[in-house]
mmCIF file of N, CA and C in Angstrom:
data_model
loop_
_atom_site.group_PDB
_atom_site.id
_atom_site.type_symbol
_atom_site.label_atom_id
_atom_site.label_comp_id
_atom_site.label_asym_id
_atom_site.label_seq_id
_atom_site.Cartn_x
_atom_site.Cartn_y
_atom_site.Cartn_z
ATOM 1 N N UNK A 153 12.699 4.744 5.766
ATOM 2 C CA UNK A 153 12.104 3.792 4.882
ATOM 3 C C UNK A 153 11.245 2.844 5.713
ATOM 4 N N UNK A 154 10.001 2.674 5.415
ATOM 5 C CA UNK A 154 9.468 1.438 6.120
ATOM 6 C C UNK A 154 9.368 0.291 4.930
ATOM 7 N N UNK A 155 8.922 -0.923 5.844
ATOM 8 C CA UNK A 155 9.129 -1.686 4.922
ATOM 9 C C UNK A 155 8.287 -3.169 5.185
ATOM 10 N N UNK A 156 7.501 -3.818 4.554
ATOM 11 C CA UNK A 156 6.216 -4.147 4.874
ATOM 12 C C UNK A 156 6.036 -5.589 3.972
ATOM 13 N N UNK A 157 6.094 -6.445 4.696
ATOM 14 C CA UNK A 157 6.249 -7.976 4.273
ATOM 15 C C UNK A 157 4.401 -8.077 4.449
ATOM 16 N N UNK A 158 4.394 -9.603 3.404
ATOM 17 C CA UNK A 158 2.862 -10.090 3.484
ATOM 18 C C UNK A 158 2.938 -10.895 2.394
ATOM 19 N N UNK A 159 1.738 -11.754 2.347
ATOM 20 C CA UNK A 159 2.594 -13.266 1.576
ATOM 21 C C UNK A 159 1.650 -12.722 0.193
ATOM 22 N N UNK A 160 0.353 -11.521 0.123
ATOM 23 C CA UNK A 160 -0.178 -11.418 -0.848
ATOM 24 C C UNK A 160 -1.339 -9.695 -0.863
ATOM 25 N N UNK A 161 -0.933 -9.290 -1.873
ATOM 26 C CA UNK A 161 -1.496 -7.661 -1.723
ATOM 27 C C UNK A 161 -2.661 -7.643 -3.245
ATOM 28 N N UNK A 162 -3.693 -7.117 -3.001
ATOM 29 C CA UNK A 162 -4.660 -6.988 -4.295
ATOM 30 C C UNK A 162 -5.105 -5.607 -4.195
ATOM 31 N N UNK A 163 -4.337 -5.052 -5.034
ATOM 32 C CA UNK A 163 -5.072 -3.524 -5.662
ATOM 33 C C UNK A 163 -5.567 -3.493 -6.615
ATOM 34 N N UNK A 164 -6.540 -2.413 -6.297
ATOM 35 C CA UNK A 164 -7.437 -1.608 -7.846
ATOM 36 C C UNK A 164 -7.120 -0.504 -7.829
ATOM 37 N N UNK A 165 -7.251 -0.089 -9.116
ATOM 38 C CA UNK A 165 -7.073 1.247 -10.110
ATOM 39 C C UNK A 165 -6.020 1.900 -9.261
ATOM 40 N N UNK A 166 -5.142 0.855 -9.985
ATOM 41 C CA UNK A 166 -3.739 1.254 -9.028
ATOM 42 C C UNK A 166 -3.091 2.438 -9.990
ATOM 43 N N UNK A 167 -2.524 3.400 -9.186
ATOM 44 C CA UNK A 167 -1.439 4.069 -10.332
ATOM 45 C C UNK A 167 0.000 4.331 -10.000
ATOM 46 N N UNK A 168 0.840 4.349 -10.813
ATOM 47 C CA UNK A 168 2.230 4.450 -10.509
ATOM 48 C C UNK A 168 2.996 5.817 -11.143
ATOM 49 N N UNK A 169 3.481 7.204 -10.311
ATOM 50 C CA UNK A 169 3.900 7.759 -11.209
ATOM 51 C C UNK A 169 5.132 8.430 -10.773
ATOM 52 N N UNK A 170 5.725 9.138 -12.053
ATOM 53 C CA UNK A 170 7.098 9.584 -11.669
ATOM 54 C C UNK A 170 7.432 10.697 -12.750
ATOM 55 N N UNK A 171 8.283 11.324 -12.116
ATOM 56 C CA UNK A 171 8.837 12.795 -12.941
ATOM 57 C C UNK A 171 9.941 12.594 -13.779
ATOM 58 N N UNK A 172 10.984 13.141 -14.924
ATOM 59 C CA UNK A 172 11.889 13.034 -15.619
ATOM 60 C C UNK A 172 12.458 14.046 -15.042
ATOM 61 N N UNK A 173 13.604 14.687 -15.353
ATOM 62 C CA UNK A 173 14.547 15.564 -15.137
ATOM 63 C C UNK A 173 14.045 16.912 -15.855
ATOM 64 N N UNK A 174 13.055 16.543 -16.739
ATOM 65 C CA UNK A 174 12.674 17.882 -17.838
ATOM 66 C C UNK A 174 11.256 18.237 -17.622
ATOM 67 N N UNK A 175 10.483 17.586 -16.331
ATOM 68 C CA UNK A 175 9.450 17.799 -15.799
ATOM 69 C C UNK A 175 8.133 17.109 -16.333
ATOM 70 N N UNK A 176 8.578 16.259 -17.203
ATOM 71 C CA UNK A 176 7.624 15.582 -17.727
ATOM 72 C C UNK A 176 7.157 14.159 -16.412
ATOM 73 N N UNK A 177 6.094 13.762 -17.060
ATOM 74 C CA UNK A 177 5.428 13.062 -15.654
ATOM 75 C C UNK A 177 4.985 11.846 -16.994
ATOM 76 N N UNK A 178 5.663 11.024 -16.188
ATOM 77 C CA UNK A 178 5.497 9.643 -17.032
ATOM 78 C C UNK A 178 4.332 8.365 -16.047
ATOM 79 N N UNK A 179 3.897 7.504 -16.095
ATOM 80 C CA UNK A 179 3.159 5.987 -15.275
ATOM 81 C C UNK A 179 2.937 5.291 -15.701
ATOM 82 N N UNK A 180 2.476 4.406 -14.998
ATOM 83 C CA UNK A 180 1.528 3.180 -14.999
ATOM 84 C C UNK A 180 0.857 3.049 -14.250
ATOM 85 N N UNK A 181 -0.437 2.350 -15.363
ATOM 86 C CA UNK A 181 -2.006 1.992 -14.582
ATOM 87 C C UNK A 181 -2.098 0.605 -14.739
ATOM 88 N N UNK A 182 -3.252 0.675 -14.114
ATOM 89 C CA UNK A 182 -3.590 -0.719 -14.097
ATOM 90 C C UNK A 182 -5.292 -1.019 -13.301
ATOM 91 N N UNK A 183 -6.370 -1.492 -14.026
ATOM 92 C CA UNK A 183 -7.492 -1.796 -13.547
ATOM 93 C C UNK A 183 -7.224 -2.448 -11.667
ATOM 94 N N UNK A 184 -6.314 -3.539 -12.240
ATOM 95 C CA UNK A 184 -6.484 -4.054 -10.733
ATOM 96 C C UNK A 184 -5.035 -4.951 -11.193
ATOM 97 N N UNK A 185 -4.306 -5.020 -9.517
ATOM 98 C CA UNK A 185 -3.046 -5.280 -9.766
ATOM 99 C C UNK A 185 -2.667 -6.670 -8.409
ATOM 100 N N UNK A 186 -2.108 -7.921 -8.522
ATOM 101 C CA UNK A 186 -2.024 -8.974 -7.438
ATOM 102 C C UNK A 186 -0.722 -9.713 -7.367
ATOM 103 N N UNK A 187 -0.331 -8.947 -6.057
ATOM 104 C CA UNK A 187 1.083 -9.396 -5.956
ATOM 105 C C UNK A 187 1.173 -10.263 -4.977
ATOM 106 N N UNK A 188 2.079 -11.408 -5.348
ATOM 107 C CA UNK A 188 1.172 -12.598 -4.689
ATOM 108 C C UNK A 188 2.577 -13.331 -3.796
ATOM 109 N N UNK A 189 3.134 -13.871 -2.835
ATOM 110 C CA UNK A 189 4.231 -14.656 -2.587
ATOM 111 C C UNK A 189 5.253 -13.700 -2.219
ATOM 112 N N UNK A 190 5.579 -13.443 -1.035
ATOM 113 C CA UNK A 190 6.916 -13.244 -0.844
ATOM 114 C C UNK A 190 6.951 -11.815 -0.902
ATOM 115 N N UNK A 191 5.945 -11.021 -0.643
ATOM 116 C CA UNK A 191 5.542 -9.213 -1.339
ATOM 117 C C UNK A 191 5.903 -8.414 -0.017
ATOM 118 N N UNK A 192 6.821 -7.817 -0.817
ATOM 119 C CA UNK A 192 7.799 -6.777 0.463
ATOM 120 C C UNK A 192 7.501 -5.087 -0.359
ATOM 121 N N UNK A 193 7.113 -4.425 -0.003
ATOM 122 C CA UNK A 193 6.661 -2.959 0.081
ATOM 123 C C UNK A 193 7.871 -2.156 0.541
ATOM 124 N N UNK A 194 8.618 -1.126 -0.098
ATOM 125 C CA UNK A 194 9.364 -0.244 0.334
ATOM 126 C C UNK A 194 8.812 1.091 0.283
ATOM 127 N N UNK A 195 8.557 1.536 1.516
ATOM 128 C CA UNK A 195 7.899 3.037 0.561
ATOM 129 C C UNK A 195 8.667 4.082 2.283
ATOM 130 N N UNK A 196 8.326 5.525 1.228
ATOM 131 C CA UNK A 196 8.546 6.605 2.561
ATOM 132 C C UNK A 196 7.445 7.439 3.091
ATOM 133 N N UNK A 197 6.333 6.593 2.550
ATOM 134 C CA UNK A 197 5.199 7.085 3.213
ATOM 135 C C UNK A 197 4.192 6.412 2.876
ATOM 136 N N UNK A 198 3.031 6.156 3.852
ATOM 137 C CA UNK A 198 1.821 5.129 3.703
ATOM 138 C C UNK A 198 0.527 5.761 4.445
ATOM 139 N N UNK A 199 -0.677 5.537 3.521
ATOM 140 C CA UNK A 199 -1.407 6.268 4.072
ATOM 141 C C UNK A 199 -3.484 5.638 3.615
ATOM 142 N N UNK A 200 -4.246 5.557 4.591
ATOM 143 C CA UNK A 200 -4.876 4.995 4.205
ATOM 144 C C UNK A 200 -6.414 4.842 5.503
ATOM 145 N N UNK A 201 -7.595 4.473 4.910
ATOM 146 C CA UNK A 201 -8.599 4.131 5.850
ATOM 147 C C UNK A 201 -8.446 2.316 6.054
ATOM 148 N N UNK A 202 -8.365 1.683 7.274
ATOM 149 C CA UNK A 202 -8.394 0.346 7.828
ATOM 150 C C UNK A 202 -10.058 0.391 7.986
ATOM 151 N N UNK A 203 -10.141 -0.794 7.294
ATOM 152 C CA UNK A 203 -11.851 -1.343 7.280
ATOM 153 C C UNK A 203 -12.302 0.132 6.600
ATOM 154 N N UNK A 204 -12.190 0.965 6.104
ATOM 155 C CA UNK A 204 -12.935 2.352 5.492
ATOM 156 C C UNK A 204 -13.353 3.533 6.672
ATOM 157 N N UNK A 205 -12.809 3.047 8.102
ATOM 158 C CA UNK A 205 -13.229 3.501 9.214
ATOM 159 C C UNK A 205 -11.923 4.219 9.385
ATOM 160 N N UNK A 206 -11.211 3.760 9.677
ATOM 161 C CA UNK A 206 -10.036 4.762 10.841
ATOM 162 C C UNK A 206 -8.791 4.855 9.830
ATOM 163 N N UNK A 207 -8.800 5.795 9.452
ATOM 164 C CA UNK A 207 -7.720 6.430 8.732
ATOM 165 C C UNK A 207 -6.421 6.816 9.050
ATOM 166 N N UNK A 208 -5.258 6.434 8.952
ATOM 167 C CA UNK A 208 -4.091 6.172 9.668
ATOM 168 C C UNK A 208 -2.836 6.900 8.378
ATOM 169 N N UNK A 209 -1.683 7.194 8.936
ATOM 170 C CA UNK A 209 -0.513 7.508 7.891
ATOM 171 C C UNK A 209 0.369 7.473 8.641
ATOM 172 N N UNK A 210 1.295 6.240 8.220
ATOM 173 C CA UNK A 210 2.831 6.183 8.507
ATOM 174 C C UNK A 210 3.711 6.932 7.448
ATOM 175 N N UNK A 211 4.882 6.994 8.550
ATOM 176 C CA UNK A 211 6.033 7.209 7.431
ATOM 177 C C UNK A 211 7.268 7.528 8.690
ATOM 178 N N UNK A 212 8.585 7.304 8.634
ATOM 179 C CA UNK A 212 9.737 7.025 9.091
ATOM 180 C C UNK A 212 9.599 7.824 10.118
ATOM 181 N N UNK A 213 9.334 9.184 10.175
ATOM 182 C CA UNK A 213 9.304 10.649 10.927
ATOM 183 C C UNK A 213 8.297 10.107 12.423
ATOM 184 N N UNK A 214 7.217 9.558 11.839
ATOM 185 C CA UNK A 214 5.931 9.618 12.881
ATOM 186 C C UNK A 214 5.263 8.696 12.495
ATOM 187 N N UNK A 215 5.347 7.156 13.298
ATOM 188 C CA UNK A 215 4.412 6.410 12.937
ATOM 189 C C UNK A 215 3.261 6.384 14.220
ATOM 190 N N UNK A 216 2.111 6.228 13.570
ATOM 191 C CA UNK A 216 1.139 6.236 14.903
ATOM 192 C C UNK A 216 1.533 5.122 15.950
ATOM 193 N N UNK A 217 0.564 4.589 16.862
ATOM 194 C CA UNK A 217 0.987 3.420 18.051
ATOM 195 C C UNK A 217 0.014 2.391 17.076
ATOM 196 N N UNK A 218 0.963 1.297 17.244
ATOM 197 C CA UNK A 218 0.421 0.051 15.805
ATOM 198 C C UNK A 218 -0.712 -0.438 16.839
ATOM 199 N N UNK A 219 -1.704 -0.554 15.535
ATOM 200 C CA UNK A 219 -3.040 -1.323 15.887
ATOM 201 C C UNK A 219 -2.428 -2.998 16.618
ATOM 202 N N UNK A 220 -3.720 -3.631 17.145
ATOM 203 C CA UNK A 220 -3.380 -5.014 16.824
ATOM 204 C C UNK A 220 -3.884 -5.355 15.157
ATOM 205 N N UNK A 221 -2.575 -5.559 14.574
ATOM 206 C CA UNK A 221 -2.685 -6.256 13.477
ATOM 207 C C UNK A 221 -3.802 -7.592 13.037
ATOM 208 N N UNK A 222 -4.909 -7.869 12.517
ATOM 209 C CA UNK A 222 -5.076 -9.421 12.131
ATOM 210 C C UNK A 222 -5.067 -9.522 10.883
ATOM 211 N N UNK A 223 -4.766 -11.255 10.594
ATOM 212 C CA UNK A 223 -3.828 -11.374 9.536
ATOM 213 C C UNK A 223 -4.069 -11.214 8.294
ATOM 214 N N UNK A 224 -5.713 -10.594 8.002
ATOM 215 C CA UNK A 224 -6.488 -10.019 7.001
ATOM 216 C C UNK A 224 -6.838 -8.851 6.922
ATOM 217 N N UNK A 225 -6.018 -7.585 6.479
ATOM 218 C CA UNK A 225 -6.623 -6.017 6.253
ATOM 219 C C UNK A 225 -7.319 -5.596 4.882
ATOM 220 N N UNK A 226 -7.977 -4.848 5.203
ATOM 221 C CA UNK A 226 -8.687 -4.293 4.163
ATOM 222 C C UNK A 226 -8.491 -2.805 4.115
ATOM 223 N N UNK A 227 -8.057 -2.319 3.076
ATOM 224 C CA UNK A 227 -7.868 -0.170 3.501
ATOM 225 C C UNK A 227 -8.365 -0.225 1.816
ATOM 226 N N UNK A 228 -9.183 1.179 2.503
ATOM 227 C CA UNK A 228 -9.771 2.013 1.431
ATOM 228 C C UNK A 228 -8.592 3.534 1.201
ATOM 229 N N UNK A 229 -8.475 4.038 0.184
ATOM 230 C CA UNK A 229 -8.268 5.426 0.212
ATOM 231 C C UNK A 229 -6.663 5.698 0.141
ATOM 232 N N UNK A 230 -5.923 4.088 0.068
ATOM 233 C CA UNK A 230 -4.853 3.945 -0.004
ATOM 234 C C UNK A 230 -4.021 4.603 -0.854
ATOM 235 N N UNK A 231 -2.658 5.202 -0.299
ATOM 236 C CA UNK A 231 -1.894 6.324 -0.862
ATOM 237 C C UNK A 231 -0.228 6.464 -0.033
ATOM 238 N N UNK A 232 0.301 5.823 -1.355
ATOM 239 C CA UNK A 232 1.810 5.707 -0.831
ATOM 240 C C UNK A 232 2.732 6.073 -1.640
ATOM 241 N N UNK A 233 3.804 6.490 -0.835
ATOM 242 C CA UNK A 233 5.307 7.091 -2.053
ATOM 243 C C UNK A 233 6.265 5.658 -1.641
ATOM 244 N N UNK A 234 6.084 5.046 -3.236
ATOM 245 C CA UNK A 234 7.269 4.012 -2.652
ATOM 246 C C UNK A 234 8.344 3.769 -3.349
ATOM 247 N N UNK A 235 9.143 3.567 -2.938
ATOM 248 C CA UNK A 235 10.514 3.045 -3.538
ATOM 249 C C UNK A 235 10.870 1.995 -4.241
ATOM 250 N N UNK A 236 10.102 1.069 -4.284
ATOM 251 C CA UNK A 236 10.028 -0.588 -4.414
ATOM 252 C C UNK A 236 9.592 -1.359 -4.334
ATOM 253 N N UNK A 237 8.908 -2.418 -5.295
ATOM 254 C CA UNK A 237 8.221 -3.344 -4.768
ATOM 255 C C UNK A 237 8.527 -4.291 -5.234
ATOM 256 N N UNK A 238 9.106 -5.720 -4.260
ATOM 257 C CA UNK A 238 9.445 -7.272 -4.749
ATOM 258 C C UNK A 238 8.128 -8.327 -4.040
ATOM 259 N N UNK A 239 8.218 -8.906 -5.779
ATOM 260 C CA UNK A 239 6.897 -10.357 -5.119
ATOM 261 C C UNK A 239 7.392 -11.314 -5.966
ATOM 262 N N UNK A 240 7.217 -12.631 -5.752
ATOM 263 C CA UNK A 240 7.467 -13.915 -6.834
ATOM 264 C C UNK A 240 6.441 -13.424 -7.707
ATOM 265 N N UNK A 241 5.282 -12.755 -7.908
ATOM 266 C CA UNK A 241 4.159 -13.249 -8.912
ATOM 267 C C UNK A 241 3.776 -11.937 -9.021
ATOM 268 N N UNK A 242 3.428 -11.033 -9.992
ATOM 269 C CA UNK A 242 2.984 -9.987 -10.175
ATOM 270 C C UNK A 242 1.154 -10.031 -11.318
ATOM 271 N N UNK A 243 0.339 -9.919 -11.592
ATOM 272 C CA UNK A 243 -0.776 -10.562 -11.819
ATOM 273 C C UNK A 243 -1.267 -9.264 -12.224
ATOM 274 N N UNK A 244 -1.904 -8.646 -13.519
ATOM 275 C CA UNK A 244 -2.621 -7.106 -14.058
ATOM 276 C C UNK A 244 -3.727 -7.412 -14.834
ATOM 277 N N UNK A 245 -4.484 -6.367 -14.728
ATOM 278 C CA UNK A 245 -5.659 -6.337 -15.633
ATOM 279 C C UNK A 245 -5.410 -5.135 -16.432
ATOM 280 N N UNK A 246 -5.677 -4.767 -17.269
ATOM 281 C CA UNK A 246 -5.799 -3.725 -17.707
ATOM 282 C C UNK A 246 -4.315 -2.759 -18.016
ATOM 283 N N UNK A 247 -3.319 -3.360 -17.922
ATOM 284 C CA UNK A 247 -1.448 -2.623 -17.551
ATOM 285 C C UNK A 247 -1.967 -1.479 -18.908
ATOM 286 N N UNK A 248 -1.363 -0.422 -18.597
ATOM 287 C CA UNK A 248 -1.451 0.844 -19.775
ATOM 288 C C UNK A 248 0.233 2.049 -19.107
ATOM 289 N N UNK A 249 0.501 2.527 -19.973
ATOM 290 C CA UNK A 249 1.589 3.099 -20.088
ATOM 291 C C UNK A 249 0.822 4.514 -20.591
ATOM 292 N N UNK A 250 1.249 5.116 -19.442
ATOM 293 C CA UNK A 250 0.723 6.824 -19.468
ATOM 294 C C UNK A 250 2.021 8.147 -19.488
ATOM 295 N N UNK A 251 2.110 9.072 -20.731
ATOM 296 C CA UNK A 251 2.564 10.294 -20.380
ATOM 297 C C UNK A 251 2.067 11.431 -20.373
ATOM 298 N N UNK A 252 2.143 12.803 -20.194
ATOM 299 C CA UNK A 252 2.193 14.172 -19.637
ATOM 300 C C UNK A 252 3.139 14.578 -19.736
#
């Protein structure tokens, strides 16, 4: 599991999805999504372009050698399996409830 603190995260055309037991594929969308205070990320895999340039993917097995971090990122192309996500403030445009 990694697991990924930051005081504030802003996605677009975010999607969220998941399977039933009977193979049906249920989600949620959302135009653009802002989780704001206290935003901890659980996921088992992370994957993504930093600045739209250098394209990177963690996950528990094999994480690359960490950049120097600064305290403002930007990733394009972003793509994660996660487990969880806690923030004081959750913030949507567009929330829609999708099945398949």
């Amino acid at each position: 599991m990694l697991v990924l603190k930051m005081a504030a995260a802003s996605l677009r055309d975010y999607r969220l999805r998941t399977r039933d037991g009977n193979g049906g594929e249920y989600g949620l969308a959302a135009a653009s999504l802002e989780l704001r205070g206290d935003v901890t990320l659980y996921l088992t895999r992370f994957s993504g372009c930093i600045e739209g340039l250098l394209c990177v993917t963690f996950s528990p097995e094999g994480l690359p050698a960490p950049p120097v971090i600064p305290p403002f990122v930007f990733m394009t192309g972003v793509s994660a399996e996660q487990a969880l996500v806690t923030s004081d403030e959750i913030v949507t445009d567009g929330l829609r409830l999708e099945a398949s």
